[in-house]
PDB file of C-alpha atoms and ligand atoms in Angstrom:
ATOM      1  CA  MET A   1     110.464  45.004 -17.188  1.00 50.00           C
ATOM      2  CA  SER A   2     108.998  46.605 -14.100  1.00 59.00           C
ATOM      3  CA  SER A   3     111.240  49.058 -12.325  1.00 77.00           C
ATOM      4  CA  GLY A   4     112.507  47.752  -9.197  1.00 93.00           C
ATOM      5  CA  ARG A   5     111.755  49.031  -5.913  1.00 98.00           C
ATOM      6  CA  PHE A   6     113.943  50.013  -2.781  1.00 98.00           C
ATOM      7  CA  ILE A   7     112.785  49.745   0.929  1.00 98.00           C
ATOM      8  CA  ALA A   8     114.633  50.136   3.886  1.00 98.00           C
ATOM      9  CA  LEU A   9     114.212  49.318   7.541  1.00 98.00           C
ATOM     10  CA  GLU A  10     115.627  51.374  10.138  1.00 98.00           C
ATOM     11  CA  GLY A  11     115.354  51.679  13.832  1.00 97.00           C
ATOM     12  CA  GLY A  12     117.426  51.213  17.057  1.00 95.00           C
ATOM     13  CA  GLU A  13     119.226  47.789  17.846  1.00 94.00           C
ATOM     14  CA  GLY A  14     116.825  45.117  18.766  1.00 94.00           C
ATOM     15  CA  THR A  15     113.850  46.538  17.168  1.00 96.00           C
ATOM     16  CA  GLY A  16     113.192  43.716  15.094  1.00 97.00           C
ATOM     17  CA  LYS A  17     114.396  44.892  11.839  1.00 98.00           C
ATOM     18  CA  SER A  18     116.209  41.689  10.606  1.00 98.00           C
ATOM     19  CA  THR A  19     112.893  39.644  11.599  1.00 98.00           C
ATOM     20  CA  GLN A  20     110.462  41.973   9.601  1.00 98.00           C
ATOM     21  CA  SER A  21     113.265  42.169   6.546  1.00 98.00           C
ATOM     22  CA  ARG A  22     112.839  38.368   6.378  1.00 98.00           C
ATOM     23  CA  LEU A  23     109.263  38.431   6.572  1.00 98.00           C
ATOM     24  CA  LEU A  24     108.949  40.789   4.047  1.00 98.00           C
ATOM     25  CA  ALA A  25     111.055  39.795   1.379  1.00 98.00           C
ATOM     26  CA  GLU A  26     109.448  36.136   1.820  1.00 98.00           C
ATOM     27  CA  ALA A  27     106.026  38.060   1.459  1.00 98.00           C
ATOM     28  CA  LEU A  28     107.212  39.879  -1.611  1.00 97.00           C
ATOM     29  CA  ARG A  29     108.861  36.706  -2.986  1.00 97.00           C
ATOM     30  CA  ALA A  30     105.190  34.657  -2.696  1.00 97.00           C
ATOM     31  CA  SER A  31     103.806  37.812  -4.678  1.00 94.00           C
ATOM     32  CA  GLY A  32     106.124  37.212  -7.401  1.00 95.00           C
ATOM     33  CA  HIS A  33     108.824  39.557  -7.331  1.00 96.00           C
ATOM     34  CA  GLU A  34     112.905  38.924  -7.689  1.00 98.00           C
ATOM     35  CA  VAL A  35     113.685  40.419  -3.969  1.00 98.00           C
ATOM     36  CA  VAL A  36     117.213  40.923  -3.135  1.00 98.00           C
ATOM     37  CA  GLN A  37     117.146  40.838   0.851  1.00 98.00           C
ATOM     38  CA  THR A  38     120.510  42.627   2.129  1.00 98.00           C
ATOM     39  CA  ARG A  39     121.785  44.715   5.341  1.00 98.00           C
ATOM     40  CA  GLU A  40     124.030  47.241   6.211  1.00 98.00           C
ATOM     41  CA  PRO A  41     127.065  47.836   6.923  1.00 98.00           C
ATOM     42  CA  GLY A  42     127.476  44.424   4.378  1.00 98.00           C
ATOM     43  CA  GLY A  43     125.774  42.886   1.697  1.00 98.00           C
ATOM     44  CA  THR A  44     128.709  42.849  -0.445  1.00 98.00           C
ATOM     45  CA  ALA A  45     132.216  41.125   0.264  1.00 98.00           C
ATOM     46  CA  GLY A  46     133.992  44.248   0.497  1.00 98.00           C
ATOM     47  CA  ALA A  47     131.103  45.996   2.469  1.00 98.00           C
ATOM     48  CA  GLU A  48     131.453  42.301   4.814  1.00 98.00           C
ATOM     49  CA  ALA A  49     135.215  42.652   5.368  1.00 97.00           C
ATOM     50  CA  ILE A  50     134.554  46.770   6.322  1.00 97.00           C
ATOM     51  CA  ARG A  51     131.488  45.650   8.404  1.00 97.00           C
ATOM     52  CA  ALA A  52     134.077  43.318  10.839  1.00 95.00           C
ATOM     53  CA  LEU A  53     136.138  46.165  10.947  1.00 94.00           C
ATOM     54  CA  LEU A  54     133.575  48.650  12.198  1.00 94.00           C
ATOM     55  CA  LEU A  55     131.757  46.354  14.580  1.00 91.00           C
ATOM     56  CA  GLY A  56     134.469  43.548  15.941  1.00 84.00           C
ATOM     57  CA  VAL A  57     135.581  44.389  18.992  1.00 66.00           C
ATOM     58  CA  GLU A  58     139.217  44.166  19.021  1.00 74.00           C
ATOM     59  CA  GLY A  59     141.746  47.167  18.613  1.00 74.00           C
ATOM     60  CA  GLU A  60     141.191  50.577  19.904  1.00 81.00           C
ATOM     61  CA  GLY A  61     138.080  51.564  17.731  1.00 86.00           C
ATOM     62  CA  TRP A  62     137.572  54.186  15.171  1.00 91.00           C
ATOM     63  CA  GLY A  63     136.854  57.718  15.418  1.00 91.00           C
ATOM     64  CA  ALA A  64     133.952  59.560  14.377  1.00 92.00           C
ATOM     65  CA  ARG A  65     135.160  60.560  11.020  1.00 95.00           C
ATOM     66  CA  ALA A  66     136.905  57.449  10.280  1.00 95.00           C
ATOM     67  CA  GLU A  67     133.984  55.627  10.864  1.00 95.00           C
ATOM     68  CA  ALA A  68     131.717  57.683   8.920  1.00 97.00           C
ATOM     69  CA  LEU A  69     134.164  56.950   6.304  1.00 98.00           C
ATOM     70  CA  LEU A  70     134.108  53.682   6.335  1.00 97.00           C
ATOM     71  CA  PHE A  71     130.365  53.336   6.838  1.00 98.00           C
ATOM     72  CA  ALA A  72     130.224  55.630   3.333  1.00 98.00           C
ATOM     73  CA  ALA A  73     132.852  53.330   1.608  1.00 98.00           C
ATOM     74  CA  ALA A  74     131.026  50.094   2.377  1.00 98.00           C
ATOM     75  CA  ARG A  75     127.740  51.688   1.291  1.00 98.00           C
ATOM     76  CA  ALA A  76     129.411  53.028  -1.913  1.00 98.00           C
ATOM     77  CA  ASP A  77     130.576  49.279  -2.753  1.00 98.00           C
ATOM     78  CA  HIS A  78     126.931  47.868  -1.707  1.00 98.00           C
ATOM     79  CA  VAL A  79     125.287  50.143  -3.631  1.00 98.00           C
ATOM     80  CA  GLU A  80     127.470  49.485  -7.000  1.00 98.00           C
ATOM     81  CA  ARG A  81     127.387  46.235  -7.120  1.00 98.00           C
ATOM     82  CA  LEU A  82     124.333  44.988  -5.501  1.00 98.00           C
ATOM     83  CA  ILE A  83     121.407  47.512  -5.033  1.00 98.00           C
ATOM     84  CA  ARG A  84     121.869  49.352  -8.271  1.00 98.00           C
ATOM     85  CA  PRO A  85     121.913  46.463 -10.729  1.00 98.00           C
ATOM     86  CA  ALA A  86     118.964  44.561  -8.770  1.00 98.00           C
ATOM     87  CA  LEU A  87     116.976  47.929  -9.009  1.00 98.00           C
ATOM     88  CA  ALA A  88     118.044  48.022 -12.489  1.00 97.00           C
ATOM     89  CA  ARG A  89     116.791  44.531 -13.598  1.00 97.00           C
ATOM     90  CA  GLY A  90     113.486  45.053 -11.616  1.00 97.00           C
ATOM     91  CA  ALA A  91     114.231  43.681  -8.448  1.00 98.00           C
ATOM     92  CA  TRP A  92     112.675  44.526  -4.904  1.00 98.00           C
ATOM     93  CA  VAL A  93     115.585  45.623  -2.594  1.00 98.00           C
ATOM     94  CA  VAL A  94     115.122  44.908   1.013  1.00 98.00           C
ATOM     95  CA  CYS A  95     117.637  46.595   2.983  1.00 98.00           C
ATOM     96  CA  ASP A  96     118.250  46.269   6.734  1.00 98.00           C
ATOM     97  CA  ARG A  97     119.445  49.748   7.532  1.00 98.00           C
ATOM     98  CA  PHE A  98     120.704  52.651   4.826  1.00 98.00           C
ATOM     99  CA  ILE A  99     121.601  56.130   4.744  1.00 98.00           C
ATOM    100  CA  ASP A 100     119.276  56.988   7.832  1.00 98.00           C
ATOM    101  CA  SER A 101     121.428  54.809  10.253  1.00 98.00           C
ATOM    102  CA  THR A 102     124.444  57.180   9.188  1.00 98.00           C
ATOM    103  CA  ARG A 103     122.664  60.349  10.166  1.00 98.00           C
ATOM    104  CA  ALA A 104     121.249  58.723  13.474  1.00 97.00           C
ATOM    105  CA  TYR A 105     124.037  56.963  14.640  1.00 96.00           C
ATOM    106  CA  GLN A 106     126.904  59.082  13.076  1.00 96.00           C
ATOM    107  CA  GLY A 107     125.251  62.352  13.076  1.00 96.00           C
ATOM    108  CA  GLY A 108     122.856  62.491  15.835  1.00 94.00           C
ATOM    109  CA  GLY A 109     124.768  59.926  17.866  1.00 93.00           C
ATOM    110  CA  GLY A 110     128.624  60.935  17.056  1.00 92.00           C
ATOM    111  CA  GLY A 111     128.082  64.687  16.301  1.00 95.00           C
ATOM    112  CA  LEU A 112     128.800  64.890  12.888  1.00 98.00           C
ATOM    113  CA  SER A 113     127.384  67.290  10.609  1.00 98.00           C
ATOM    114  CA  GLU A 114     124.223  66.544   8.617  1.00 97.00           C
ATOM    115  CA  GLU A 115     125.748  68.438   5.406  1.00 98.00           C
ATOM    116  CA  ASP A 116     129.228  66.493   5.670  1.00 98.00           C
ATOM    117  CA  LEU A 117     127.095  62.943   5.833  1.00 98.00           C
ATOM    118  CA  LEU A 118     125.092  63.938   2.861  1.00 98.00           C
ATOM    119  CA  THR A 119     128.152  64.887   0.921  1.00 98.00           C
ATOM    120  CA  LEU A 120     129.937  61.773   2.021  1.00 98.00           C
ATOM    121  CA  HIS A 121     126.747  59.932   0.541  1.00 98.00           C
ATOM    122  CA  ARG A 122     126.662  61.773  -2.542  1.00 98.00           C
ATOM    123  CA  ILE A 123     130.137  61.214  -3.617  1.00 98.00           C
ATOM    124  CA  GLY A 124     129.990  57.373  -2.846  1.00 98.00           C
ATOM    125  CA  SER A 125     126.727  56.418  -3.435  1.00 98.00           C
ATOM    126  CA  GLU A 126     125.002  59.313  -5.806  1.00 98.00           C
ATOM    127  CA  GLY A 127     122.957  59.862  -2.962  1.00 98.00           C
ATOM    128  CA  LEU A 128     120.724  57.126  -3.441  1.00 98.00           C
ATOM    129  CA  LEU A 129     117.855  56.888  -1.332  1.00 98.00           C
ATOM    130  CA  PRO A 130     114.921  54.430  -0.863  1.00 98.00           C
ATOM    131  CA  ASP A 131     111.669  54.589  -2.122  1.00 98.00           C
ATOM    132  CA  LEU A 132     110.171  53.850   1.075  1.00 98.00           C
ATOM    133  CA  THR A 133     112.000  53.691   4.600  1.00 98.00           C
ATOM    134  CA  LEU A 134     109.840  51.623   7.445  1.00 98.00           C
ATOM    135  CA  LEU A 135     110.920  53.167  10.520  1.00 98.00           C
ATOM    136  CA  ILE A 136     110.374  50.582  13.229  1.00 98.00           C
ATOM    137  CA  GLU A 137     109.870  52.024  17.068  1.00 97.00           C
ATOM    138  CA  VAL A 138     110.491  49.837  20.264  1.00 96.00           C
ATOM    139  CA  PRO A 139     110.791  51.160  23.510  1.00 94.00           C
ATOM    140  CA  PRO A 140     113.962  51.122  25.376  1.00 90.00           C
ATOM    141  CA  GLN A 141     112.997  48.853  27.775  1.00 91.00           C
ATOM    142  CA  GLU A 142     112.213  46.188  25.245  1.00 93.00           C
ATOM    143  CA  THR A 143     114.745  46.305  23.057  1.00 92.00           C
ATOM    144  CA  ALA A 144     116.854  45.866  26.448  1.00 90.00           C
ATOM    145  CA  ARG A 145     115.265  42.976  27.677  1.00 91.00           C
ATOM    146  CA  ARG A 146     115.177  41.396  23.821  1.00 91.00           C
ATOM    147  CA  LEU A 147     118.977  41.999  23.250  1.00 90.00           C
ATOM    148  CA  ALA A 148     119.985  40.616  26.983  1.00 89.00           C
ATOM    149  CA  ALA A 149     118.091  37.498  26.178  1.00 91.00           C
ATOM    150  CA  ARG A 150     119.775  37.310  22.594  1.00 88.00           C
ATOM    151  CA  ASP A 151     123.288  38.731  22.852  1.00 85.00           C
ATOM    152  CA  LEU A 152     124.810  36.719  25.898  1.00 85.00           C
ATOM    153  CA  ASP A 153     128.233  37.450  24.981  1.00 83.00           C
ATOM    154  CA  GLY A 154     127.722  41.259  24.756  1.00 83.00           C
ATOM    155  CA  PRO A 155     127.324  43.905  22.345  1.00 80.00           C
ATOM    156  CA  ASP A 156     129.170  44.651  19.384  1.00 79.00           C
ATOM    157  CA  ARG A 157     131.360  48.063  19.122  1.00 74.00           C
ATOM    158  CA  ILE A 158     128.494  50.397  18.643  1.00 80.00           C
ATOM    159  CA  GLY A 159     125.644  48.690  20.377  1.00 82.00           C
ATOM    160  CA  GLY A 160     127.694  48.841  23.617  1.00 81.00           C
ATOM    161  CA  ARG A 161     127.891  52.586  23.623  1.00 83.00           C
ATOM    162  CA  GLY A 162     126.177  54.295  26.170  1.00 85.00           C
ATOM    163  CA  GLU A 163     122.303  54.686  27.200  1.00 88.00           C
ATOM    164  CA  ALA A 164     122.674  58.743  26.342  1.00 89.00           C
ATOM    165  CA  TYR A 165     124.260  57.753  23.271  1.00 90.00           C
ATOM    166  CA  HIS A 166     121.477  55.491  21.793  1.00 90.00           C
ATOM    167  CA  ALA A 167     118.571  58.182  23.276  1.00 92.00           C
ATOM    168  CA  ARG A 168     120.134  60.661  20.794  1.00 93.00           C
ATOM    169  CA  VAL A 169     120.053  58.084  17.919  1.00 95.00           C
ATOM    170  CA  SER A 170     116.009  56.815  18.517  1.00 95.00           C
ATOM    171  CA  ALA A 171     115.383  60.583  18.836  1.00 96.00           C
ATOM    172  CA  SER A 172     117.278  61.694  15.376  1.00 97.00           C
ATOM    173  CA  PHE A 173     115.585  58.913  13.725  1.00 98.00           C
ATOM    174  CA  ALA A 174     112.191  60.323  14.739  1.00 97.00           C
ATOM    175  CA  GLY A 175     112.693  63.621  13.955  1.00 98.00           C
ATOM    176  CA  TYR A 176     113.843  62.292  10.293  1.00 98.00           C
ATOM    177  CA  ALA A 177     110.409  60.853  10.240  1.00 98.00           C
ATOM    178  CA  GLU A 178     108.673  63.626  11.304  1.00 98.00           C
ATOM    179  CA  ALA A 179     110.363  65.763   9.030  1.00 98.00           C
ATOM    180  CA  GLU A 180     109.996  63.378   5.801  1.00 98.00           C
ATOM    181  CA  PRO A 181     106.642  61.989   6.104  1.00 97.00           C
ATOM    182  CA  GLU A 182     106.852  61.133   2.450  1.00 96.00           C
ATOM    183  CA  ARG A 183     109.903  59.409   2.791  1.00 97.00           C
ATOM    184  CA  PHE A 184     109.176  57.170   5.950  1.00 98.00           C
ATOM    185  CA  ALA A 185     106.438  55.040   7.349  1.00 98.00           C
ATOM    186  CA  ARG A 186     106.291  54.835  11.150  1.00 98.00           C
ATOM    187  CA  ILE A 187     105.731  51.063  12.313  1.00 98.00           C
ATOM    188  CA  ASP A 188     104.709  50.516  15.919  1.00 98.00           C
ATOM    189  CA  GLY A 189     107.193  47.477  16.743  1.00 98.00           C
ATOM    190  CA  LEU A 190     105.421  46.154  19.521  1.00 97.00           C
ATOM    191  CA  GLY A 191     103.383  42.954  19.511  1.00 97.00           C
ATOM    192  CA  GLU A 192     103.934  39.339  17.793  1.00 97.00           C
ATOM    193  CA  PRO A 193     106.119  39.830  14.637  1.00 98.00           C
ATOM    194  CA  GLU A 194     103.525  38.549  12.413  1.00 98.00           C
ATOM    195  CA  ALA A 195     101.115  41.518  13.911  1.00 98.00           C
ATOM    196  CA  ILE A 196     104.105  43.798  12.862  1.00 98.00           C
ATOM    197  CA  HIS A 197     104.792  42.247   9.383  1.00 98.00           C
ATOM    198  CA  ARG A 198     100.909  43.044   8.741  1.00 98.00           C
ATOM    199  CA  ARG A 199     101.646  46.717   9.633  1.00 98.00           C
ATOM    200  CA  ILE A 200     104.269  46.727   7.113  1.00 98.00           C
ATOM    201  CA  MET A 201     102.526  45.306   4.323  1.00 98.00           C
ATOM    202  CA  ASP A 202      99.748  48.217   4.888  1.00 98.00           C
ATOM    203  CA  ALA A 203     102.705  50.537   4.737  1.00 98.00           C
ATOM    204  CA  VAL A 204     104.172  48.713   1.733  1.00 97.00           C
ATOM    205  CA  ALA A 205     101.006  48.399  -0.134  1.00 95.00           C
ATOM    206  CA  GLY A 206     101.223  51.350  -1.821  1.00 87.00           C
ATOM    207  CA  LEU A 207     104.727  51.251  -3.514  1.00 90.00           C
ATOM    208  CA  ALA A 208     103.222  48.307  -5.822  1.00 76.00           C
ATOM    209  CA  SER A 209     101.837  50.637  -8.187  1.00 62.00           C
TER     210      SER A 209
HETATM  211  N1  LIG B 301     125.768  51.572  12.234  1.00 58.41           N
HETATM  212  C1  LIG B 301     125.859  52.940  12.220  1.00 58.41           C
HETATM  213  O1  LIG B 301     126.348  53.644  12.956  1.00 58.41           O
HETATM  214  N2  LIG B 301     125.855  53.508  10.880  1.00 58.41           N
HETATM  215  C2  LIG B 301     125.381  52.979   9.847  1.00 58.41           C
HETATM  216  O2  LIG B 301     125.522  53.565   8.939  1.00 58.41           O
HETATM  217  C3  LIG B 301     125.035  51.814   9.460  1.00 58.41           C
HETATM  218  C4  LIG B 301     124.838  50.759  10.860  1.00 58.41           C
HETATM  219  C5  LIG B 301     124.547  51.163   8.441  1.00 58.41           C
HETATM  220  C6  LIG B 301     125.007  47.162  12.954  1.00 58.41           C
HETATM  221  O3  LIG B 301     124.607  46.204  14.002  1.00 58.41           O
HETATM  222  C7  LIG B 301     125.269  48.590  13.965  1.00 58.41           C
HETATM  223  O4  LIG B 301     125.957  49.581  13.046  1.00 58.41           O
HETATM  224  C8  LIG B 301     124.119  49.118  14.469  1.00 58.41           C
HETATM  225  C9  LIG B 301     124.099  50.578  13.747  1.00 58.41           C
HETATM  226  C10 LIG B 301     125.617  50.600  13.072  1.00 58.41           C
HETATM  227  N3  LIG B 301     124.714  48.941  15.936  1.00 58.41           N
HETATM  228  N4  LIG B 301     123.927  49.223  16.726  1.00 58.41           N
HETATM  229  N5  LIG B 301     123.112  49.604  17.657  1.00 58.41           N
HETATM  230  P1  LIG B 301     123.377  44.893  13.584  1.00 58.41           P
HETATM  231  O5  LIG B 301     123.497  44.629  12.384  1.00 58.41           O
HETATM  232  O6  LIG B 301     124.619  43.939  14.308  1.00 58.41           O
HETATM  233  O7  LIG B 301     122.707  45.202  14.228  1.00 58.41           O
HETATM  234  P2  LIG B 301     121.389  45.777  14.509  1.00 58.41           P
HETATM  235  O8  LIG B 301     120.996  46.543  12.743  1.00 58.41           O
HETATM  236  O9  LIG B 301     121.649  46.761  15.189  1.00 58.41           O
HETATM  237  O10 LIG B 301     120.017  45.399  14.471  1.00 58.41           O
HETATM  238  P3  LIG B 301     120.029  43.853  15.739  1.00 58.41           P
HETATM  239  O11 LIG B 301     120.727  44.085  16.967  1.00 58.41           O
HETATM  240  O12 LIG B 301     120.464  42.532  14.621  1.00 58.41           O
HETATM  241  O13 LIG B 301     118.439  43.802  15.841  1.00 58.41           O
HETATM  242  P4  LIG B 301     116.989  44.230  15.211  1.00 58.41           P
HETATM  243  O14 LIG B 301     117.719  43.521  13.404  1.00 58.41           O
HETATM  244  O15 LIG B 301     116.595  45.365  14.829  1.00 58.41           O
HETATM  245  O16 LIG B 301     116.338  42.848  15.895  1.00 58.41           O
HETATM  246  P5  LIG B 301     116.276  41.121  15.082  1.00 58.41           P
HETATM  247  O17 LIG B 301     117.440  40.828  15.003  1.00 58.41           O
HETATM  248  O18 LIG B 301     115.306  41.046  14.433  1.00 58.41           O
HETATM  249  O19 LIG B 301     115.409  40.808  16.595  1.00 58.41           O
HETATM  250  C11 LIG B 301     116.398  41.066  18.066  1.00 58.41           C
HETATM  251  C12 LIG B 301     115.734  39.910  18.880  1.00 58.41           C
HETATM  252  O20 LIG B 301     114.514  40.689  19.165  1.00 58.41           O
HETATM  253  C13 LIG B 301     115.976  38.557  18.435  1.00 58.41           C
HETATM  254  O21 LIG B 301     116.432  38.088  19.224  1.00 58.41           O
HETATM  255  C14 LIG B 301     114.299  38.631  17.898  1.00 58.41           C
HETATM  256  O22 LIG B 301     114.361  37.202  18.023  1.00 58.41           O
HETATM  257  C15 LIG B 301     113.883  39.145  18.863  1.00 58.41           C
HETATM  258  N6  LIG B 301     112.600  39.857  18.685  1.00 58.41           N
HETATM  259  C16 LIG B 301     112.086  40.471  17.099  1.00 58.41           C
HETATM  260  N7  LIG B 301     111.272  40.625  16.923  1.00 58.41           N
HETATM  261  C17 LIG B 301     110.422  40.284  18.031  1.00 58.41           C
HETATM  262  C18 LIG B 301     108.990  40.331  18.556  1.00 58.41           C
HETATM  263  N8  LIG B 301     108.036  41.459  18.113  1.00 58.41           N
HETATM  264  N9  LIG B 301     108.995  40.275  19.706  1.00 58.41           N
HETATM  265  C19 LIG B 301     109.630  39.879  20.780  1.00 58.41           C
HETATM  266  N10 LIG B 301     110.839  39.832  20.344  1.00 58.41           N
HETATM  267  C20 LIG B 301     111.640  40.121  18.981  1.00 58.41           C
END
């Protein structure tokens, strides 16, 4: 049996991760792979329940530490119950967000230390990393335009944080990609979805061998 591959898509809100996850999963399936398309927070019943706690706009919200623990708990369930079993049977996993979102949002945005976040990840998910992380980059004016057209009821709890928070998140993602070019592929997220999909397929091509 061939071994599975784990691909994560990362980037700010509205950069096209969900659209591109779907197109990538369809293309990989068409080339004969079993594909598990999933997302974070979420992907299992337990992690989806935690997602509702994290992103729902009811209540007073979470402090940075409680939020990081909830993301780590959701990820632990997702990794143990869905991602690792899929990889073990040779499936390709396409995941909309993973650990680099925690680093960028709870670390870069929220101010928690990298060391603490990676410790939580080691405890929760045994430090699992994707084989390839696709960082989709789109200027903030364009994501604002897309989200205004889509989210007529307003943003979720994290999406609604200020411009400065989201600027720190984007800068953090860019910094991770610069620091670890072997783990990341930076994808220009401007243009038609099909054109971006072709850039992604080029980046993923090296994983097939
Ligand atoms: N979060 C965290 O803090 N820590 C963590 O560890 C994790 C997550 C895992 C999850 O929100 C929130 O949790 C997120 C980070 C935080 N909050 N923020 N900000 P989510 O899952 O609800 O949403 P999201 O991950 O931020 O993504 P999104 O808003 O759904 O956007 P997207 O998936 O990147 O884009 P999309 O849905 O594919 O496209 C957005 C819109 O643009 C849509 O109307 C499309 O039709 C349109 N679109 C897509 N591609 C194009 C192109 N190429 N041109 C024009 N329009 C396009």
